[in-house]
Tab-separated table of C-alpha atoms in Angstrom:
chain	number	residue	atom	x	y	z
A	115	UNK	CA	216.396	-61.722	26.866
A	116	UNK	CA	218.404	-64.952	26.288
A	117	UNK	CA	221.593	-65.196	28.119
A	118	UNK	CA	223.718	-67.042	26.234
A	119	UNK	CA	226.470	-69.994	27.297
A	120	UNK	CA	229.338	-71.603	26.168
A	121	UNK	CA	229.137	-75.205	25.666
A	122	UNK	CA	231.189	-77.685	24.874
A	123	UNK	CA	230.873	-78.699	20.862
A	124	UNK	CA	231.455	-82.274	21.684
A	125	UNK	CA	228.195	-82.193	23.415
A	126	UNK	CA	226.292	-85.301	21.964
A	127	UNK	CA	222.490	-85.618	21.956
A	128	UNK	CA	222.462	-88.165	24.589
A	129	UNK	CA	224.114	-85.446	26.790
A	130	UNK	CA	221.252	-83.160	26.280
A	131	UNK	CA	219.715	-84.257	29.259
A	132	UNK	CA	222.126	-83.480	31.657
A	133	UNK	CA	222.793	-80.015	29.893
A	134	UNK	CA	219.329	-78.837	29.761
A	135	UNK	CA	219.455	-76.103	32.186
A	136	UNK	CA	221.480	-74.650	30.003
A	137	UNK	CA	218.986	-74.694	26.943
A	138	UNK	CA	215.565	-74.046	29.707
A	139	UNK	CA	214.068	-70.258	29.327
A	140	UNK	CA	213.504	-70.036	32.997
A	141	UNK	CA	211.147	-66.867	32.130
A	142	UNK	CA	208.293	-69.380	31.688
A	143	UNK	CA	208.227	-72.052	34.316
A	144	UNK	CA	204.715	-71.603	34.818
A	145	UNK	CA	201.319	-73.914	33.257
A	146	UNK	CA	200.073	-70.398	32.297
A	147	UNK	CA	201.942	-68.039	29.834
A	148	UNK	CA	200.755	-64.857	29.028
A	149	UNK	CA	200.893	-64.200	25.633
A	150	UNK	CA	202.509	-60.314	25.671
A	151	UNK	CA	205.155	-61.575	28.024
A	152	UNK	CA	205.608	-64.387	24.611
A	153	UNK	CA	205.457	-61.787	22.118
A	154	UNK	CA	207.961	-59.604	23.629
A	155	UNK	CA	210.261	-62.560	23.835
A	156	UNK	CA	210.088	-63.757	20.698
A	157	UNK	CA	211.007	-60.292	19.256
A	158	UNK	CA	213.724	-60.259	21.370
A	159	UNK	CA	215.085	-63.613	19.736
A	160	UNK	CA	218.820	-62.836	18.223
A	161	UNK	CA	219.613	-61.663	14.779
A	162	UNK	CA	219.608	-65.702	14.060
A	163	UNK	CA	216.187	-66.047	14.028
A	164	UNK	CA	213.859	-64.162	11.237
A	165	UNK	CA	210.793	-63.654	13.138
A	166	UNK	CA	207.610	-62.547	10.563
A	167	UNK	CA	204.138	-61.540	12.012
A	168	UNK	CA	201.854	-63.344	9.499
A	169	UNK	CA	198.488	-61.948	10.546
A	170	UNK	CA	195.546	-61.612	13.484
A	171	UNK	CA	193.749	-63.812	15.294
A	172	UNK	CA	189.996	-62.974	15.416
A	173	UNK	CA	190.645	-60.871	19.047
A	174	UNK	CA	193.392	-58.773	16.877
A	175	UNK	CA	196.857	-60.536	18.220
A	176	UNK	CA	199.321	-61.461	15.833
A	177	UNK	CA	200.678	-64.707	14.662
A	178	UNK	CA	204.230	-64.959	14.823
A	179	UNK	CA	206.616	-67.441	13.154
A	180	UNK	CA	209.892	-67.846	13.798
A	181	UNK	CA	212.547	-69.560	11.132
A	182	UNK	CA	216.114	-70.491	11.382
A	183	UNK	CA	218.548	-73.031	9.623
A	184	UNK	CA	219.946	-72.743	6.304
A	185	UNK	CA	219.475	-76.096	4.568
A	186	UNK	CA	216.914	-77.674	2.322
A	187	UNK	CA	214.801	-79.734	4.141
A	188	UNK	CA	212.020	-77.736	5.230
A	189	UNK	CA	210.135	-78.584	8.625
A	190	UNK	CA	207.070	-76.684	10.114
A	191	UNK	CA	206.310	-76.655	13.601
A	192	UNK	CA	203.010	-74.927	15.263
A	193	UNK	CA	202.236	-75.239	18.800
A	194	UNK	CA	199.040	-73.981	21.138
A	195	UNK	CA	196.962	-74.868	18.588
A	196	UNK	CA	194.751	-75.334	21.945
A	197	UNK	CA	195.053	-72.113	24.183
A	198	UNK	CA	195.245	-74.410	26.779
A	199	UNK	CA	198.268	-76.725	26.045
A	200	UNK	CA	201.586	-74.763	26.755
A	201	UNK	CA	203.901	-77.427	27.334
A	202	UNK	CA	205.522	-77.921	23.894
A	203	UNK	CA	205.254	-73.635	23.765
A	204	UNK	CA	207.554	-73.796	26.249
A	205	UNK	CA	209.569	-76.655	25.066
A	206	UNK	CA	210.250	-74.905	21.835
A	207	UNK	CA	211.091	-71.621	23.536
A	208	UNK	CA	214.118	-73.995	24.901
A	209	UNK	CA	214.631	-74.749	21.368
A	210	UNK	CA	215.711	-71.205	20.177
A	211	UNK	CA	217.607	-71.219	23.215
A	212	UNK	CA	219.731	-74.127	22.431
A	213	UNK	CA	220.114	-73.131	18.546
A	214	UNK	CA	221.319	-69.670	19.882
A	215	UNK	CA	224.259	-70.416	21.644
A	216	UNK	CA	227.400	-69.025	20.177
A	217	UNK	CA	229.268	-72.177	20.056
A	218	UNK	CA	226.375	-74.845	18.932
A	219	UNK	CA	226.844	-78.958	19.669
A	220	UNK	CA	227.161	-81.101	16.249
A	221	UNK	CA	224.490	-82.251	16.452
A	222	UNK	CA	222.287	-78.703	16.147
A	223	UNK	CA	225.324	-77.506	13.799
A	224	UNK	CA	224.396	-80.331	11.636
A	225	UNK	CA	220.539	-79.549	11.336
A	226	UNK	CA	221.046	-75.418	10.454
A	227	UNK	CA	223.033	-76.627	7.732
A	228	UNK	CA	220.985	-78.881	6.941
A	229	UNK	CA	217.496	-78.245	7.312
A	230	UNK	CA	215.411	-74.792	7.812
A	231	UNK	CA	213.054	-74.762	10.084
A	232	UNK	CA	210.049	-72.644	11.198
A	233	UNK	CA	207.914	-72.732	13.823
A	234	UNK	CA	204.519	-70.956	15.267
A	235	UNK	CA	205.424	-71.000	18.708
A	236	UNK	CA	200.917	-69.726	19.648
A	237	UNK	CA	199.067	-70.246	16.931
A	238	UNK	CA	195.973	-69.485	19.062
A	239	UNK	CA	196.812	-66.305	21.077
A	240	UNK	CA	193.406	-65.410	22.155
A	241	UNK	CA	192.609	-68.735	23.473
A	242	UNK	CA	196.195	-69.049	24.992
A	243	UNK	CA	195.272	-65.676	26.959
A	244	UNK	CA	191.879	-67.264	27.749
A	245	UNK	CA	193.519	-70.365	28.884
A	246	UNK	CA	191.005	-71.843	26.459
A	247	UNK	CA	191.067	-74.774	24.260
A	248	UNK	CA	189.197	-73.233	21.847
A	249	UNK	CA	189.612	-69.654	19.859
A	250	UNK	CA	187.714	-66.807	20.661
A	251	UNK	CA	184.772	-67.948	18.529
A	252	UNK	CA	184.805	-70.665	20.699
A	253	UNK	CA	186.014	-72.665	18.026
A	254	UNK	CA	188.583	-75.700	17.904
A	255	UNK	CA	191.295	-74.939	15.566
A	256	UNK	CA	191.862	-78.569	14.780
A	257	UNK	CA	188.815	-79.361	13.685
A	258	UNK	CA	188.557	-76.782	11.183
A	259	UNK	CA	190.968	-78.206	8.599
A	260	UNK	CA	188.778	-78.242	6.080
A	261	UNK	CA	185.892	-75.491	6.015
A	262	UNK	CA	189.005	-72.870	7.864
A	263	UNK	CA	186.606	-71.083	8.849
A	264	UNK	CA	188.673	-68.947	11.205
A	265	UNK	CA	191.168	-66.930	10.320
A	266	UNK	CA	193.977	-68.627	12.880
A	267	UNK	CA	193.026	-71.329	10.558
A	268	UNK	CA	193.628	-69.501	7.250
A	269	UNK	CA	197.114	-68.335	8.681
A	270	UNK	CA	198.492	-71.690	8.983
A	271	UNK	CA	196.885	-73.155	5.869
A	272	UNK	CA	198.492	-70.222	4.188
A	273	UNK	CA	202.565	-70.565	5.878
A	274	UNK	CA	201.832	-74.453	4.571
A	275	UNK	CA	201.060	-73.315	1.411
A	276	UNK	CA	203.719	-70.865	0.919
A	277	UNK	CA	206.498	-72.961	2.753
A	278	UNK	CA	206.062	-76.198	1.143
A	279	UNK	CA	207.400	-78.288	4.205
A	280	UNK	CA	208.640	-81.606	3.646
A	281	UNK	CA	207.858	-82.667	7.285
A	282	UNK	CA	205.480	-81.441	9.906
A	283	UNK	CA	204.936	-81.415	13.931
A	284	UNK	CA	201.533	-81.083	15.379
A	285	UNK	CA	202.318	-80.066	19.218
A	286	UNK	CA	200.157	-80.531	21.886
A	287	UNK	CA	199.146	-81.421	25.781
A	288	UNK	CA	197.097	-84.213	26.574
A	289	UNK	CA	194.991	-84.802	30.051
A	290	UNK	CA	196.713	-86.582	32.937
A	291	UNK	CA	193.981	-89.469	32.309
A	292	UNK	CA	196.234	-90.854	29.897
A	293	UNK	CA	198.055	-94.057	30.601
A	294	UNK	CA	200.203	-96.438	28.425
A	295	UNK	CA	197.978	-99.236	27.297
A	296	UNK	CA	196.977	-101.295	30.005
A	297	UNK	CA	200.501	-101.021	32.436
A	298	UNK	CA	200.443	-98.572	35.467
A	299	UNK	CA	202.338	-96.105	33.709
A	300	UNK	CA	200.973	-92.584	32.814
A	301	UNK	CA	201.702	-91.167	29.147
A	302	UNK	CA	204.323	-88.608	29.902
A	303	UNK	CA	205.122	-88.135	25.837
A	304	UNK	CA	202.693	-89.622	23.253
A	305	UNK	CA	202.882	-89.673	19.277
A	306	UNK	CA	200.566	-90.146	16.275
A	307	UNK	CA	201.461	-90.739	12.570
A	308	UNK	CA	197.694	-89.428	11.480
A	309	UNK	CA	195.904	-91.367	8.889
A	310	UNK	CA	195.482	-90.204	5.355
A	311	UNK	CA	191.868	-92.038	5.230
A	312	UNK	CA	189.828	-93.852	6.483
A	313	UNK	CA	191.023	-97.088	5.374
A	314	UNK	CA	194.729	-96.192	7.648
A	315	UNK	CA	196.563	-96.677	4.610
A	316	UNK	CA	199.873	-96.661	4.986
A	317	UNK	CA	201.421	-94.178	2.583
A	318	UNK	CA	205.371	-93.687	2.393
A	319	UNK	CA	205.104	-90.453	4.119
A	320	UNK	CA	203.266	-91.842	6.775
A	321	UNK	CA	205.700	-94.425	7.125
A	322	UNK	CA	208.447	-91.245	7.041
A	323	UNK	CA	206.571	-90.424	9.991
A	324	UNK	CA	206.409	-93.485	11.857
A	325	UNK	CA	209.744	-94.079	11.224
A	326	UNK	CA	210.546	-90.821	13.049
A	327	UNK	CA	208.396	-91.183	15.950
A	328	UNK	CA	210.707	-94.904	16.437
A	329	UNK	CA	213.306	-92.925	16.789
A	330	UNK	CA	212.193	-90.667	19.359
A	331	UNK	CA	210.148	-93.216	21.288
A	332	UNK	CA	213.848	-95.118	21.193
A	333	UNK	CA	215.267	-92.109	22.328
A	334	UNK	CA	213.044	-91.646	24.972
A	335	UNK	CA	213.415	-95.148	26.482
A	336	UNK	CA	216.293	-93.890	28.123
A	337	UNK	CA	214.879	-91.402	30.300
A	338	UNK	CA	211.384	-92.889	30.938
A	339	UNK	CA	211.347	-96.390	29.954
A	340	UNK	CA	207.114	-97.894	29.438
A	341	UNK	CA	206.429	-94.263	29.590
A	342	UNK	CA	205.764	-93.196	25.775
A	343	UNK	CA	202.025	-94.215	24.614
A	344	UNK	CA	200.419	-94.007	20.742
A	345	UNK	CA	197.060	-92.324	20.052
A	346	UNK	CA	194.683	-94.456	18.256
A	347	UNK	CA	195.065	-93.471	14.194
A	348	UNK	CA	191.156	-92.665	13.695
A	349	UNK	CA	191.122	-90.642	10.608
A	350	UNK	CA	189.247	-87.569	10.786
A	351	UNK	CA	189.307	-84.942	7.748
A	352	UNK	CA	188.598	-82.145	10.132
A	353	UNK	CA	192.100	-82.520	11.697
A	354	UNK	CA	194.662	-80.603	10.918
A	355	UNK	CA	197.491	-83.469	10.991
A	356	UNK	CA	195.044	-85.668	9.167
A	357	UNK	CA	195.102	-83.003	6.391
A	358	UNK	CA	198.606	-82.592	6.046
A	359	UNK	CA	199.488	-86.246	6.234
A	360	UNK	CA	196.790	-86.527	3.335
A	361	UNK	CA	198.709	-84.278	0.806
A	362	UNK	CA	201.753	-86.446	1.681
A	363	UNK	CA	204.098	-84.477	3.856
A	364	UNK	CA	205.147	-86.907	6.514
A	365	UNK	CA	203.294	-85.016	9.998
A	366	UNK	CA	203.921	-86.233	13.446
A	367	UNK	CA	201.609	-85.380	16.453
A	368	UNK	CA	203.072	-85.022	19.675
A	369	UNK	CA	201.786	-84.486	22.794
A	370	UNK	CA	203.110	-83.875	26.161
A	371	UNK	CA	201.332	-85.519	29.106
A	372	UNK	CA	201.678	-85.940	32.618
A	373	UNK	CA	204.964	-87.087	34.640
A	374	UNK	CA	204.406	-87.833	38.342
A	375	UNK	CA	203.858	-84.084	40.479
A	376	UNK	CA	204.637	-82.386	37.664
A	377	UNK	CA	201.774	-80.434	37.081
A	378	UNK	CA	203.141	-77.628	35.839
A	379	UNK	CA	204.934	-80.002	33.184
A	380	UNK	CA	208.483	-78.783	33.455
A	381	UNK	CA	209.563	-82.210	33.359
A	382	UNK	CA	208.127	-83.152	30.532
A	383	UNK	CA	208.722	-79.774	28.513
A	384	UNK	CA	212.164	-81.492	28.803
A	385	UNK	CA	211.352	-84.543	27.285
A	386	UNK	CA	209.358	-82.548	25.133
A	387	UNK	CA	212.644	-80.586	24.086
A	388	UNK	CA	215.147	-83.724	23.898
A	389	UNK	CA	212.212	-85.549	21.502
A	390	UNK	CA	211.835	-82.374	19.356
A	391	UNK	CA	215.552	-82.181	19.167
A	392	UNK	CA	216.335	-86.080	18.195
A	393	UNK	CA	213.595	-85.805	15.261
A	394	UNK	CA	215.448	-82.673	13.872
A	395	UNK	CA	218.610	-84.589	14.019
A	396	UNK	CA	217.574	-87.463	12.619
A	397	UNK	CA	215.852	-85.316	9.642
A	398	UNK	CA	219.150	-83.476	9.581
A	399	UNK	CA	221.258	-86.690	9.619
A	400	UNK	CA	218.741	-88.838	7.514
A	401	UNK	CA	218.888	-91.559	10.014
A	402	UNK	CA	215.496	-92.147	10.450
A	403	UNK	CA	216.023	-93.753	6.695
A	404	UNK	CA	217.546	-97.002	8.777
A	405	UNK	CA	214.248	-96.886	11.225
A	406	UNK	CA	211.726	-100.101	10.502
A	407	UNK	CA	208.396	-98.018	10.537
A	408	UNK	CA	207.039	-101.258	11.856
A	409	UNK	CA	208.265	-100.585	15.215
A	410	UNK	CA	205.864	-97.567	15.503
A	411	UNK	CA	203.636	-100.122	16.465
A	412	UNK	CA	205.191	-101.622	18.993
A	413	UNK	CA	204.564	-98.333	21.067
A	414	UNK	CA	201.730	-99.240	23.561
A	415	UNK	CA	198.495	-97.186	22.947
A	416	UNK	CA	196.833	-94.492	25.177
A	417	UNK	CA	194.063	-95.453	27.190
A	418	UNK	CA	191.850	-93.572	29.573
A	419	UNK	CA	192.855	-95.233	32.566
A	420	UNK	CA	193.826	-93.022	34.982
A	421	UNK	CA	192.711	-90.208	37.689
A	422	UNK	CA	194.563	-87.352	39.397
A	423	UNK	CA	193.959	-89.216	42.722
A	424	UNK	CA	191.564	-92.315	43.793
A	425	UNK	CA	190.469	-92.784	47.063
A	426	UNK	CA	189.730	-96.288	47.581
A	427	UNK	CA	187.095	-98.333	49.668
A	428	UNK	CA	185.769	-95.089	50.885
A	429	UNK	CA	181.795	-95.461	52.629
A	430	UNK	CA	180.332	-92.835	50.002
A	431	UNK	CA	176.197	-92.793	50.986
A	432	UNK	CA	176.537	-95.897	53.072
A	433	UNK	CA	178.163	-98.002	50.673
A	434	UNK	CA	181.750	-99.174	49.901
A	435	UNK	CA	182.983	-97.155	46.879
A	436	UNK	CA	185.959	-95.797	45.318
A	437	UNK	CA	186.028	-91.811	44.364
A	438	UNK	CA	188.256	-90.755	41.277
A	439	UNK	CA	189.101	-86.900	42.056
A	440	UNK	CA	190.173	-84.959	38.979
A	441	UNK	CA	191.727	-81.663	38.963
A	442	UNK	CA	190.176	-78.947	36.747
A	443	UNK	CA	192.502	-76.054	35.622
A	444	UNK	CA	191.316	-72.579	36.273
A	445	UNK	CA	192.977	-69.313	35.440
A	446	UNK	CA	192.980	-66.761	38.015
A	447	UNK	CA	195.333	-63.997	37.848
A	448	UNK	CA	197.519	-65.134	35.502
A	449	UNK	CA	198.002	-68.662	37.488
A	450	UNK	CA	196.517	-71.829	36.856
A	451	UNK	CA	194.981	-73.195	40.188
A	452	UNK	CA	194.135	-76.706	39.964
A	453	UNK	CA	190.617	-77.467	41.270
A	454	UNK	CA	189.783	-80.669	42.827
A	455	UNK	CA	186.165	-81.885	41.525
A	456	UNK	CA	184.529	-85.594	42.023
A	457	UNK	CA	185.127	-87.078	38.981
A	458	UNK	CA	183.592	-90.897	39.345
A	459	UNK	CA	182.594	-93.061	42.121
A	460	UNK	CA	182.117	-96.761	42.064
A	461	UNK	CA	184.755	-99.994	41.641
A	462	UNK	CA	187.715	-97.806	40.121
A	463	UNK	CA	189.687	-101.637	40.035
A	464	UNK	CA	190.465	-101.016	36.720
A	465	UNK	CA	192.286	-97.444	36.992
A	466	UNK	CA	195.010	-96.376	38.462
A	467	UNK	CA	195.523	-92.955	40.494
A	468	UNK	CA	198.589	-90.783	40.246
A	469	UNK	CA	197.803	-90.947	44.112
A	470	UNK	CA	195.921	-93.470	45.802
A	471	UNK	CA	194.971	-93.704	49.067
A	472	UNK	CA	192.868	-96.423	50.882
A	473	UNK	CA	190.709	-95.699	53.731
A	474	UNK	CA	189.275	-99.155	54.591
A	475	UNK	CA	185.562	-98.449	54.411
A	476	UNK	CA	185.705	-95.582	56.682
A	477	UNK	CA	183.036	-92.904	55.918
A	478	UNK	CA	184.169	-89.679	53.470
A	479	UNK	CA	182.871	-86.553	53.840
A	480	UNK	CA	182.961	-83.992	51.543
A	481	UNK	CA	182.438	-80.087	51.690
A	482	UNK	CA	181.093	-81.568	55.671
A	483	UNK	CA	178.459	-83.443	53.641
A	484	UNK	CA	177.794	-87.462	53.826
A	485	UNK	CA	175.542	-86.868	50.145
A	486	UNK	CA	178.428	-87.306	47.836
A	487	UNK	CA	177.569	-86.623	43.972
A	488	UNK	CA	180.064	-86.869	41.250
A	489	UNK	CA	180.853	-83.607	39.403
A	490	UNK	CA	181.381	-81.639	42.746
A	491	UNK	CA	184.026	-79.186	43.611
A	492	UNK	CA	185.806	-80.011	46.746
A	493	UNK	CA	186.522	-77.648	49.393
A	494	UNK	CA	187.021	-79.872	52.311
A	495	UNK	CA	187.231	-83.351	52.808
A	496	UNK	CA	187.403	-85.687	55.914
A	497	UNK	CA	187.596	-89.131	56.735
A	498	UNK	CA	185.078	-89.683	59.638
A	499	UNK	CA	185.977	-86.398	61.899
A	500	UNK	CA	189.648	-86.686	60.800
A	501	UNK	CA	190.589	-83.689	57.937
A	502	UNK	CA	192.324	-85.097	54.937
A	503	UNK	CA	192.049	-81.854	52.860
A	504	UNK	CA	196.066	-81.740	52.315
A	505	UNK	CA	195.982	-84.962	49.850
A	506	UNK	CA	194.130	-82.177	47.255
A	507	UNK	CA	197.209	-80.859	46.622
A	508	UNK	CA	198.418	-81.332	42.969
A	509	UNK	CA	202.543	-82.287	44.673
């Protein structure tokens, strides 16, 4: 159950952040959120919400949807499209908390009256309880935009169809390999204003959208400055933002990445939350309207340039290498463990590590092996007879 708070109805969005544990649902602080412990909270929302159960997914769980606000802009909102990517599931779980408090901030005052808004919190509950990007049919949801093949699928097409948004968010994770174009920064938020075609033309509602994602990258500057990144725009019909954006209702992707030893992306659910929250403002407020859509493109984009850890001029099978280690998530009783696997070896120059650590050419051993192969799972690791396994962990 939410516990509810008084705040202070001065409270301005730039005071968000320091207010936030206030608006976090401390019930799920974990990567891995099991999706009966979700249902029961979400019909346990207050009387504010109107929470509908719209149908099954193939494995028989329902797909909830949960609508508040009173005004006339309409905005749709569906998140774990991917079983796997919980982050903005739990950033919009902090969402209902901060529209529920009995004595709301302007700012969320402004959008109920302003806009109504409805969100599927899971709309893939069987690969969220799988920890699975795909669905139980071992099928990706977003590329299935246009056969919908699956009925997850057919359950979203059908709340688009019935709602009529005027504006839609795509939310999702994305790997910790991301980083912003070519700095050393990792990708803790990213955006996309998906293409209509395959030309990229640039439609007004796509420029709606690009306009809004200027105002939360500005937004964001403020908290982690260099730290927002743009995925390319390759259009691909399949895609359910590509789709959307195609019959002209302005749809932003967003996707929460990594923020240094924050694996279980609490951090950035926050960012996640104050970026979610500026965009409904701005809708609410129309002040995206004054935005140059133009300076979408001055956000940096995402390349693949990074590694959970490097180790660097390491003597891998006699030579002078570097090893990229990558952490692979696992479920295991309800808890994500994050398994350290050799990822790359060779002259990592060119990428950066969200820990690096230089050993000089001394000789690495690995699971008490010299014959190091990529794609292994580590166990132990030493530098010559000296244990290093503590720089595995994901802190």
């Amino acid at each position: 159950m939410f516990t509810f708070v008084n705040m202070d109805k001065n409270l301005s969005l730039a005071d968000l952040w320091k207010q936030y544990p206030f608006f976090e649902n401390s019930d799920f602080l974990n990567r891995y959120i099991p999706f009966e412990k979700l249902e029961k909270t979400l019909l346990e929302l207050p009387f504010f919400f109107k929470v509908e159960d719209h149908g099954k997914s193939v494995d028989g769980k329902s797909i909830y949807s949960v609508q508040f606000g009173n005004g006339k802009t309409k905005i749709l909102m569906w998140s774990q499209m991917h079983g796997n990517e919980t982050t903005t599931t739990k950033a919009v779980l902090d969402l209902f908390r901060a529209f529920s408090q009995p004595e709301i901030a302007p700012m969320f005052q402004d959008i109920i009256e302003n806009c109504t808004i409805q969100v599927i919190p899971v709309l893939n509950p069987d690969g969220a309880m799988a920890y699975s990007r795909e669905n139980k049919n071992k099928i990706d949801l977003n590329r299935d935009a246009v056969l919908l093949s699956q009925p997850e699928s057919q359950i979203l097409h059908s709340i688009f169809e019935n709602y009529r948004p005027d504006f839609c968010f795509n939310l999702h994770d994305q790997r910790s390999i991301y980083g912003v174009g070519t700095t050393e920064k990792p990708a803790v938020v990213s955006f996309l204003a998906p293409s209509v075609n395959k030309g990229r033309t640039l439609t007004e509602p796509r420029k709606t959208a690009m306009k809004l994602i200027a105002e939360m990258n500005s937004f964001l500057q403020t908290f982690i400055p260099g730290n927002v990144g743009r995925y390319d725009d390759f259009f691909n019909p399949n895609c359910v933002g590509d789709k959307f954006q195609s019959m002209e209702i302005p749809t932003v992707l967003v996707e929460a990445g990594h923020f240094p030893n924050d694996y279980d992306r609490n951090t950035t659910r926050k960012l996640v939350f104050l970026a979610i929250s500026k965009a409904l403002f701005s809708v609410a407020s129309k002040s995206f309207t004054q935005q140059n859509f133009k300076n979408y493109f001055n956000i940096p984009e995402n390349e693949k340039s990074f590694f959970d850890i490097i180790l660097r001029n390491v003597n891998i099978n006699g030579e002078v290498a570097d090893l990229a280690i990558q952490f692979e998530e696992q479920l295991k009783d309800q808890e994500i463990e994050f398994v350290p696997v050799t990822e790359k070896i060779g002259n990592l120059s060119l990428y950066f590590g969200h820990k690096n650590l230089d050993f000089h050419g001394e000789k690495l051993r690995i699971n008490r092996s010299i014959a190091i192969e990529e794609k292994i799972e580590i166990k132990h690791i030493a530098i010559g007879n000296e244990e290093i396994s503590s720089i595995l962990t994901n802190n």
